[in-house]
mmCIF file of N, CA and C in Angstrom:
data_model
loop_
_atom_site.group_PDB
_atom_site.id
_atom_site.type_symbol
_atom_site.label_atom_id
_atom_site.label_comp_id
_atom_site.label_asym_id
_atom_site.label_seq_id
_atom_site.Cartn_x
_atom_site.Cartn_y
_atom_site.Cartn_z
ATOM 1 N N MET A 8 0.854 -1.358 -0.035
ATOM 2 C CA MET A 8 0.276 -0.150 0.199
ATOM 3 C C MET A 8 0.917 1.563 -0.026
ATOM 4 N N GLU A 9 0.453 2.328 -0.532
ATOM 5 C CA GLU A 9 1.194 3.671 -1.034
ATOM 6 C C GLU A 9 1.089 4.321 0.557
ATOM 7 N N PRO A 10 2.089 4.820 1.060
ATOM 8 C CA PRO A 10 2.205 6.061 2.112
ATOM 9 C C PRO A 10 0.864 7.141 1.684
ATOM 10 N N ALA A 11 0.268 7.795 2.782
ATOM 11 C CA ALA A 11 -0.328 8.644 2.713
ATOM 12 C C ALA A 11 0.190 9.987 2.576
ATOM 13 N N PRO A 12 -0.679 10.703 1.657
ATOM 14 C CA PRO A 12 0.140 11.752 1.223
ATOM 15 C C PRO A 12 0.355 13.044 2.234
ATOM 16 N N SER A 13 1.688 13.664 2.192
ATOM 17 C CA SER A 13 1.861 14.684 2.976
ATOM 18 C C SER A 13 0.722 15.960 2.988
ATOM 19 N N ALA A 14 1.262 16.412 4.141
ATOM 20 C CA ALA A 14 0.137 18.029 4.170
ATOM 21 C C ALA A 14 0.534 18.977 2.955
ATOM 22 N N ALA A 15 1.818 18.955 2.635
ATOM 23 C CA ALA A 15 2.445 19.447 1.559
ATOM 24 C C ALA A 15 1.541 19.136 0.259
ATOM 25 N N GLU A 16 1.674 17.865 -0.123
ATOM 26 C CA GLU A 16 1.087 17.130 -1.038
ATOM 27 C C GLU A 16 -0.463 17.453 -1.333
ATOM 28 N N ASN A 17 -0.585 17.105 0.083
ATOM 29 C CA ASN A 17 -2.536 17.467 0.135
ATOM 30 C C ASN A 17 -2.813 19.039 -0.607
ATOM 31 N N ALA A 18 -1.907 19.894 0.086
ATOM 32 C CA ALA A 18 -2.450 21.335 -0.600
ATOM 33 C C ALA A 18 -2.158 21.570 -1.667
ATOM 34 N N LYS A 19 -1.364 20.735 -2.726
ATOM 35 C CA LYS A 19 -1.274 21.014 -4.293
ATOM 36 C C LYS A 19 -2.644 20.701 -4.663
ATOM 37 N N LEU A 20 -3.109 21.347 -5.879
ATOM 38 C CA LEU A 20 -4.209 21.546 -6.290
ATOM 39 C C LEU A 20 -3.370 21.277 -7.868
ATOM 40 N N ARG A 21 -4.740 20.240 -8.557
ATOM 41 C CA ARG A 21 -4.739 19.842 -10.023
ATOM 42 C C ARG A 21 -5.371 21.292 -10.611
ATOM 43 N N HIS A 22 -5.129 21.188 -11.837
ATOM 44 C CA HIS A 22 -5.731 22.071 -12.858
ATOM 45 C C HIS A 22 -6.900 22.214 -13.069
ATOM 46 N N VAL A 23 -7.619 21.277 -12.755
ATOM 47 C CA VAL A 23 -9.199 21.031 -13.086
ATOM 48 C C VAL A 23 -9.893 21.440 -11.478
ATOM 49 N N GLU A 24 -8.795 21.120 -10.504
ATOM 50 C CA GLU A 24 -9.559 21.690 -9.375
ATOM 51 C C GLU A 24 -9.347 23.392 -9.130
ATOM 52 N N LYS A 25 -8.216 24.004 -9.412
ATOM 53 C CA LYS A 25 -7.967 25.325 -9.737
ATOM 54 C C LYS A 25 -9.320 26.061 -10.303
ATOM 55 N N ASP A 26 -9.412 25.365 -11.864
ATOM 56 C CA ASP A 26 -10.145 26.313 -12.713
ATOM 57 C C ASP A 26 -11.585 26.114 -12.698
ATOM 58 N N VAL A 27 -11.513 24.752 -12.299
ATOM 59 C CA VAL A 27 -13.269 24.485 -12.540
ATOM 60 C C VAL A 27 -13.850 24.077 -11.120
ATOM 61 N N LEU A 28 -13.505 23.114 -10.338
ATOM 62 C CA LEU A 28 -14.210 22.722 -8.975
ATOM 63 C C LEU A 28 -14.126 23.894 -7.800
ATOM 64 N N ILE A 29 -12.959 24.613 -7.404
ATOM 65 C CA ILE A 29 -13.194 26.089 -6.597
ATOM 66 C C ILE A 29 -14.141 26.741 -7.470
ATOM 67 N N PRO A 30 -13.579 27.453 -8.516
ATOM 68 C CA PRO A 30 -14.939 28.373 -8.987
ATOM 69 C C PRO A 30 -16.179 27.939 -8.899
ATOM 70 N N GLN A 31 -16.571 26.792 -9.376
ATOM 71 C CA GLN A 31 -17.766 26.335 -9.237
ATOM 72 C C GLN A 31 -18.545 26.418 -7.649
ATOM 73 N N ILE A 32 -17.614 26.084 -6.440
ATOM 74 C CA ILE A 32 -17.985 26.617 -5.122
ATOM 75 C C ILE A 32 -17.784 28.127 -4.953
ATOM 76 N N MET A 33 -17.325 28.678 -5.797
ATOM 77 C CA MET A 33 -17.277 30.421 -5.324
ATOM 78 C C MET A 33 -18.376 30.785 -6.050
ATOM 79 N N ARG A 34 -18.931 30.259 -7.149
ATOM 80 C CA ARG A 34 -20.040 30.800 -7.847
ATOM 81 C C ARG A 34 -21.494 30.455 -6.858
ATOM 82 N N ASP A 35 -21.299 29.122 -6.484
ATOM 83 C CA ASP A 35 -22.879 28.599 -5.771
ATOM 84 C C ASP A 35 -22.534 29.619 -4.467
ATOM 85 N N ARG A 36 -21.474 29.779 -3.959
ATOM 86 C CA ARG A 36 -21.637 30.663 -2.635
ATOM 87 C C ARG A 36 -21.991 32.116 -2.747
ATOM 88 N N ALA A 37 -21.590 32.521 -3.999
ATOM 89 C CA ALA A 37 -21.928 33.984 -4.276
ATOM 90 C C ALA A 37 -23.225 34.469 -4.557
ATOM 91 N N LYS A 38 -24.086 33.293 -5.248
ATOM 92 C CA LYS A 38 -25.299 33.464 -5.690
ATOM 93 C C LYS A 38 -26.301 33.013 -4.334
ATOM 94 N N GLU A 39 -25.762 32.524 -3.225
ATOM 95 C CA GLU A 39 -26.260 32.461 -2.141
ATOM 96 C C GLU A 39 -26.381 33.706 -1.344
ATOM 97 N N LEU A 40 -24.715 34.015 -1.272
ATOM 98 C CA LEU A 40 -24.640 35.289 -0.559
ATOM 99 C C LEU A 40 -25.494 36.600 -0.972
ATOM 100 N N CYS A 41 -25.187 36.683 -2.399
ATOM 101 C CA CYS A 41 -26.138 38.073 -3.052
ATOM 102 C C CYS A 41 -27.685 37.876 -3.060
ATOM 103 N N SER A 42 -28.467 36.911 -2.466
ATOM 104 C CA SER A 42 -29.461 36.549 -3.153
ATOM 105 C C SER A 42 -30.281 37.002 -1.493
ATOM 106 N N ASP A 43 -31.605 37.313 -1.389
ATOM 107 C CA ASP A 43 -32.104 37.408 -0.452
ATOM 108 C C ASP A 43 -33.122 36.177 -0.430
ATOM 109 N N LYS A 44 -32.410 34.823 -0.656
ATOM 110 C CA LYS A 44 -33.294 33.559 -0.373
ATOM 111 C C LYS A 44 -34.565 33.879 -1.367
ATOM 112 N N VAL A 45 -34.682 34.470 -2.704
ATOM 113 C CA VAL A 45 -35.852 34.081 -3.320
ATOM 114 C C VAL A 45 -35.656 33.923 -4.465
ATOM 115 N N GLN A 46 -36.455 32.867 -4.848
ATOM 116 C CA GLN A 46 -36.325 32.039 -6.318
ATOM 117 C C GLN A 46 -37.202 32.461 -7.367
ATOM 118 N N VAL A 47 -36.308 32.304 -8.856
ATOM 119 C CA VAL A 47 -37.447 32.432 -10.145
ATOM 120 C C VAL A 47 -36.627 31.108 -10.923
ATOM 121 N N CYS A 48 -37.608 30.253 -11.423
ATOM 122 C CA CYS A 48 -37.294 29.286 -12.280
ATOM 123 C C CYS A 48 -35.837 28.255 -11.664
ATOM 124 N N GLY A 49 -35.866 28.265 -10.639
ATOM 125 C CA GLY A 49 -34.471 27.449 -10.024
ATOM 126 C C GLY A 49 -33.657 28.565 -9.466
ATOM 127 N N PHE A 50 -33.487 29.781 -9.987
ATOM 128 C CA PHE A 50 -32.359 30.522 -9.999
ATOM 129 C C PHE A 50 -32.362 31.678 -8.679
ATOM 130 N N PHE A 51 -31.420 31.642 -7.962
ATOM 131 C CA PHE A 51 -31.643 32.832 -6.937
ATOM 132 C C PHE A 51 -31.220 33.845 -7.186
ATOM 133 N N PHE A 52 -32.108 34.967 -7.104
ATOM 134 C CA PHE A 52 -31.947 36.433 -7.250
ATOM 135 C C PHE A 52 -32.230 37.424 -6.085
ATOM 136 N N PRO A 53 -31.985 38.782 -6.371
ATOM 137 C CA PRO A 53 -32.613 39.445 -5.176
ATOM 138 C C PRO A 53 -33.795 40.088 -5.679
ATOM 139 N N PRO A 54 -34.829 40.449 -4.563
ATOM 140 C CA PRO A 54 -36.209 40.438 -4.463
ATOM 141 C C PRO A 54 -36.268 41.665 -5.845
ATOM 142 N N ALA A 55 -35.484 42.850 -5.761
ATOM 143 C CA ALA A 55 -35.762 43.489 -6.609
ATOM 144 C C ALA A 55 -35.449 43.041 -8.147
ATOM 145 N N PHE A 56 -34.878 42.207 -8.491
ATOM 146 C CA PHE A 56 -34.648 41.737 -9.915
ATOM 147 C C PHE A 56 -35.779 40.851 -10.230
ATOM 148 N N THR A 57 -36.308 40.136 -9.203
ATOM 149 C CA THR A 57 -37.246 38.928 -9.183
ATOM 150 C C THR A 57 -38.973 39.543 -9.612
ATOM 151 N N LYS A 58 -38.852 40.865 -8.777
ATOM 152 C CA LYS A 58 -40.258 41.457 -8.896
ATOM 153 C C LYS A 58 -40.095 42.278 -10.222
ATOM 154 N N CYS A 59 -39.156 42.607 -10.605
ATOM 155 C CA CYS A 59 -38.977 43.080 -11.730
ATOM 156 C C CYS A 59 -39.058 42.097 -13.462
ATOM 157 N N CYS A 60 -38.280 41.290 -12.877
ATOM 158 C CA CYS A 60 -38.621 40.209 -13.999
ATOM 159 C C CYS A 60 -40.366 39.641 -14.241
ATOM 160 N N GLN A 61 -40.815 39.219 -13.044
ATOM 161 C CA GLN A 61 -41.871 38.977 -13.138
ATOM 162 C C GLN A 61 -43.142 39.774 -13.596
ATOM 163 N N GLU A 62 -43.062 40.880 -13.418
ATOM 164 C CA GLU A 62 -43.746 42.145 -13.769
ATOM 165 C C GLU A 62 -43.658 42.416 -15.326
ATOM 166 N N THR A 63 -42.559 42.148 -16.057
ATOM 167 C CA THR A 63 -42.332 42.763 -17.177
ATOM 168 C C THR A 63 -42.253 41.815 -18.275
ATOM 169 N N GLY A 64 -41.853 40.156 -17.813
ATOM 170 C CA GLY A 64 -42.322 38.729 -18.809
ATOM 171 C C GLY A 64 -41.116 39.142 -19.545
ATOM 172 N N VAL A 65 -41.081 39.236 -20.988
ATOM 173 C CA VAL A 65 -40.247 39.037 -21.869
ATOM 174 C C VAL A 65 -39.421 40.431 -22.509
ATOM 175 N N LEU A 66 -39.946 41.387 -21.727
ATOM 176 C CA LEU A 66 -38.856 42.760 -21.904
ATOM 177 C C LEU A 66 -38.264 43.172 -20.441
ATOM 178 N N MET A 67 -37.983 41.884 -19.791
ATOM 179 C CA MET A 67 -37.213 42.037 -18.703
ATOM 180 C C MET A 67 -35.929 42.121 -18.925
ATOM 181 N N VAL A 68 -35.065 42.282 -20.227
ATOM 182 C CA VAL A 68 -33.733 42.280 -20.660
ATOM 183 C C VAL A 68 -33.661 43.852 -20.683
ATOM 184 N N VAL A 69 -34.375 44.516 -21.140
ATOM 185 C CA VAL A 69 -34.420 45.433 -21.290
ATOM 186 C C VAL A 69 -34.832 46.825 -19.888
ATOM 187 N N LYS A 70 -35.879 46.058 -19.463
ATOM 188 C CA LYS A 70 -36.621 46.858 -18.792
ATOM 189 C C LYS A 70 -35.845 46.942 -17.043
ATOM 190 N N CYS A 71 -35.246 45.415 -16.796
ATOM 191 C CA CYS A 71 -34.424 45.289 -15.389
ATOM 192 C C CYS A 71 -32.954 45.356 -15.886
ATOM 193 N N ARG A 72 -32.198 46.274 -16.626
ATOM 194 C CA ARG A 72 -31.150 46.436 -16.390
ATOM 195 C C ARG A 72 -30.418 46.758 -14.992
ATOM 196 N N GLN A 73 -31.291 47.588 -14.310
ATOM 197 C CA GLN A 73 -30.481 48.311 -13.054
ATOM 198 C C GLN A 73 -30.514 47.349 -12.091
ATOM 199 N N GLU A 74 -31.622 46.409 -11.803
ATOM 200 C CA GLU A 74 -31.379 45.577 -11.336
ATOM 201 C C GLU A 74 -30.605 44.492 -11.506
ATOM 202 N N ASN A 75 -30.387 43.890 -12.931
ATOM 203 C CA ASN A 75 -29.357 42.922 -13.063
ATOM 204 C C ASN A 75 -27.860 43.526 -12.809
ATOM 205 N N THR A 76 -27.770 44.735 -13.095
ATOM 206 C CA THR A 76 -26.126 45.301 -13.029
ATOM 207 C C THR A 76 -25.516 44.927 -11.498
ATOM 208 N N ALA A 77 -26.710 45.482 -10.440
ATOM 209 C CA ALA A 77 -26.632 45.137 -9.374
ATOM 210 C C ALA A 77 -25.950 43.819 -8.769
ATOM 211 N N LEU A 78 -27.257 42.763 -9.334
ATOM 212 C CA LEU A 78 -26.592 41.733 -9.036
ATOM 213 C C LEU A 78 -25.426 41.086 -9.788
ATOM 214 N N LYS A 79 -24.600 41.693 -10.835
ATOM 215 C CA LYS A 79 -23.581 41.135 -11.422
ATOM 216 C C LYS A 79 -22.661 42.189 -10.717
ATOM 217 N N ASP A 80 -22.709 43.339 -10.164
ATOM 218 C CA ASP A 80 -21.714 43.894 -9.292
ATOM 219 C C ASP A 80 -21.566 42.963 -8.077
ATOM 220 N N CYS A 81 -22.704 42.511 -7.347
ATOM 221 C CA CYS A 81 -22.598 41.933 -6.209
ATOM 222 C C CYS A 81 -21.411 40.791 -6.624
ATOM 223 N N LEU A 82 -21.892 39.501 -7.615
ATOM 224 C CA LEU A 82 -21.377 38.543 -7.727
ATOM 225 C C LEU A 82 -19.750 38.825 -8.370
ATOM 226 N N VAL A 83 -19.451 39.837 -8.882
ATOM 227 C CA VAL A 83 -18.059 39.913 -9.480
ATOM 228 C C VAL A 83 -17.706 40.392 -8.309
ATOM 229 N N GLY A 84 -18.070 41.086 -6.937
ATOM 230 C CA GLY A 84 -17.514 41.437 -6.458
ATOM 231 C C GLY A 84 -16.897 40.307 -5.201
ATOM 232 N N TYR A 85 -17.593 39.416 -5.369
ATOM 233 C CA TYR A 85 -17.561 38.031 -4.455
ATOM 234 C C TYR A 85 -16.073 37.347 -5.523
ATOM 235 N N TYR A 86 -16.378 37.160 -6.838
ATOM 236 C CA TYR A 86 -15.387 36.793 -7.672
ATOM 237 C C TYR A 86 -14.129 37.175 -7.511
ATOM 238 N N SER A 87 -14.296 38.286 -7.520
ATOM 239 C CA SER A 87 -12.631 39.177 -7.631
ATOM 240 C C SER A 87 -11.757 39.309 -6.040
ATOM 241 N N ASP A 88 -12.501 38.746 -5.062
ATOM 242 C CA ASP A 88 -12.287 38.977 -3.736
ATOM 243 C C ASP A 88 -11.127 37.695 -3.484
ATOM 244 N N PRO A 89 -9.892 38.196 -3.143
ATOM 245 C CA PRO A 89 -8.736 36.930 -3.104
ATOM 246 C C PRO A 89 -9.063 36.325 -1.675
ATOM 247 N N SER A 90 -9.671 36.664 -0.660
ATOM 248 C CA SER A 90 -9.979 36.124 0.736
ATOM 249 C C SER A 90 -10.885 35.019 0.417
ATOM 250 N N PHE A 91 -12.029 35.742 -0.302
ATOM 251 C CA PHE A 91 -13.154 34.951 -0.790
ATOM 252 C C PHE A 91 -12.415 33.173 -1.407
ATOM 253 N N TYR A 92 -11.924 33.512 -2.446
ATOM 254 C CA TYR A 92 -11.367 32.579 -3.251
ATOM 255 C C TYR A 92 -10.498 31.306 -2.029
ATOM 256 N N GLU A 93 -9.530 32.119 -1.462
ATOM 257 C CA GLU A 93 -8.920 31.316 -0.278
ATOM 258 C C GLU A 93 -9.795 30.397 0.713
ATOM 259 N N GLU A 94 -11.178 30.961 0.942
ATOM 260 C CA GLU A 94 -12.020 30.447 1.938
ATOM 261 C C GLU A 94 -12.407 29.278 1.227
ATOM 262 N N CYS A 95 -13.088 29.548 -0.185
ATOM 263 C CA CYS A 95 -13.948 28.606 -1.074
ATOM 264 C C CYS A 95 -12.453 27.392 -1.309
ATOM 265 N N LYS A 96 -11.219 27.600 -1.652
ATOM 266 C CA LYS A 96 -10.516 26.903 -1.529
ATOM 267 C C LYS A 96 -10.080 25.656 -0.416
ATOM 268 N N ALA A 97 -10.094 26.519 0.975
ATOM 269 C CA ALA A 97 -10.213 25.929 2.099
ATOM 270 C C ALA A 97 -11.083 24.898 2.131
ATOM 271 N N GLU A 98 -12.462 25.178 2.028
ATOM 272 C CA GLU A 98 -13.286 24.239 1.949
ATOM 273 C C GLU A 98 -13.249 23.223 1.033
ATOM 274 N N TYR A 99 -12.613 23.559 -0.388
ATOM 275 C CA TYR A 99 -12.662 22.334 -1.041
ATOM 276 C C TYR A 99 -11.537 21.517 -0.551
ATOM 277 N N LEU A 100 -10.445 22.212 0.086
ATOM 278 C CA LEU A 100 -9.497 21.013 -0.144
ATOM 279 C C LEU A 100 -10.250 19.631 1.540
ATOM 280 N N LYS A 101 -11.186 20.661 2.678
ATOM 281 C CA LYS A 101 -11.245 20.022 3.195
ATOM 282 C C LYS A 101 -12.379 18.749 2.525
ATOM 283 N N GLN A 102 -12.941 18.911 1.744
ATOM 284 C CA GLN A 102 -13.921 18.129 1.280
ATOM 285 C C GLN A 102 -13.166 16.831 0.481
ATOM 286 N N ARG A 103 -11.902 17.765 -0.326
ATOM 287 C CA ARG A 103 -11.329 16.423 -0.791
ATOM 288 C C ARG A 103 -10.851 15.259 0.176
ATOM 289 N N GLU A 104 -10.021 16.212 1.423
ATOM 290 C CA GLU A 104 -9.679 15.324 2.626
ATOM 291 C C GLU A 104 -10.493 14.292 3.010
ATOM 292 N N GLU A 105 -11.862 14.650 3.489
ATOM 293 C CA GLU A 105 -12.861 13.930 3.840
ATOM 294 C C GLU A 105 -13.048 12.822 2.693
ATOM 295 N N TYR A 106 -12.823 13.107 1.384
ATOM 296 C CA TYR A 106 -13.596 11.894 0.762
ATOM 297 C C TYR A 106 -12.635 11.081 0.394
ATOM 298 N N ARG A 107 -11.180 11.524 0.486
ATOM 299 C CA ARG A 107 -10.062 10.797 0.387
ATOM 300 C C ARG A 107 -9.977 9.902 1.459
ATOM 301 N N ALA A 108 -10.311 10.387 2.846
ATOM 302 C CA ALA A 108 -10.175 9.469 3.720
ATOM 303 C C ALA A 108 -11.408 8.240 3.938
ATOM 304 N N THR A 109 -12.659 8.703 3.485
ATOM 305 C CA THR A 109 -13.916 7.866 3.681
ATOM 306 C C THR A 109 -14.267 7.193 2.190
ATOM 307 N N GLY A 110 -13.606 7.906 1.197
ATOM 308 C CA GLY A 110 -14.580 7.227 0.069
ATOM 309 C C GLY A 110 -15.905 7.784 -0.214
ATOM 310 N N ILE A 111 -16.655 8.659 0.100
ATOM 311 C CA ILE A 111 -17.858 8.759 0.189
ATOM 312 C C ILE A 111 -17.579 10.557 0.199
ATOM 313 N N LYS A 112 -18.363 10.743 -1.078
ATOM 314 C CA LYS A 112 -18.543 11.795 -1.724
ATOM 315 C C LYS A 112 -19.978 12.816 -1.057
ATOM 316 N N LYS A 113 -19.514 13.904 -0.514
ATOM 317 C CA LYS A 113 -20.494 14.653 0.031
ATOM 318 C C LYS A 113 -21.271 15.425 -0.272
ATOM 319 N N LYS A 114 -22.851 15.556 -0.315
ATOM 320 C CA LYS A 114 -23.567 16.087 -1.153
ATOM 321 C C LYS A 114 -23.250 17.496 -0.944
ATOM 322 N N ARG A 115 -23.477 18.369 -1.985
ATOM 323 C CA ARG A 115 -23.169 19.742 -2.042
ATOM 324 C C ARG A 115 -24.471 20.504 -0.922
ATOM 325 N N GLN A 116 -23.988 21.649 -0.152
ATOM 326 C CA GLN A 116 -24.948 21.994 1.137
ATOM 327 C C GLN A 116 -25.368 23.519 0.365
ATOM 328 N N LYS A 117 -26.428 23.797 1.256
ATOM 329 C CA LYS A 117 -26.769 25.360 1.178
ATOM 330 C C LYS A 117 -25.753 26.339 1.334
ATOM 331 N N TYR A 118 -25.394 27.093 1.268
ATOM 332 C CA TYR A 118 -24.807 28.064 2.002
ATOM 333 C C TYR A 118 -25.441 29.240 2.678
ATOM 334 N N THR A 119 -25.204 29.404 3.797
ATOM 335 C CA THR A 119 -25.839 30.371 4.374
ATOM 336 C C THR A 119 -24.939 31.553 5.139
ATOM 337 N N PRO A 120 -25.229 32.730 4.675
ATOM 338 C CA PRO A 120 -24.261 34.228 5.084
ATOM 339 C C PRO A 120 -23.837 33.906 6.664
ATOM 340 N N ASN A 121 -22.970 34.297 6.777
ATOM 341 C CA ASN A 121 -22.490 34.501 8.483
ATOM 342 C C ASN A 121 -23.154 35.695 9.218
ATOM 343 N N VAL A 122 -24.187 35.745 9.514
ATOM 344 C CA VAL A 122 -24.529 36.923 10.199
ATOM 345 C C VAL A 122 -24.764 37.071 11.287
#
């Protein structure tokens, strides 16, 4: 049997982990943090954006620009925050370590903001 990987080896990330898996965690958490838990068609959006979309229907692309911009600004703020990336990276490394130890993949959980 192979020896268990050291702590330094455990902290190394593969290309797919850096470019796909950690950003996926970031997107999921940012959506949760930017929303007030209001759902439209399975997606989380701030209430102002949801209300605008429901009221305007097909014209939402044109009429809800201000609300959409606010949503984008919130998401981009999280995506570009290095400390948020490190937080999500630490979470991913914890999940990976648990998987390697148990062999059981953990289901994704809903994130709640630390308020």
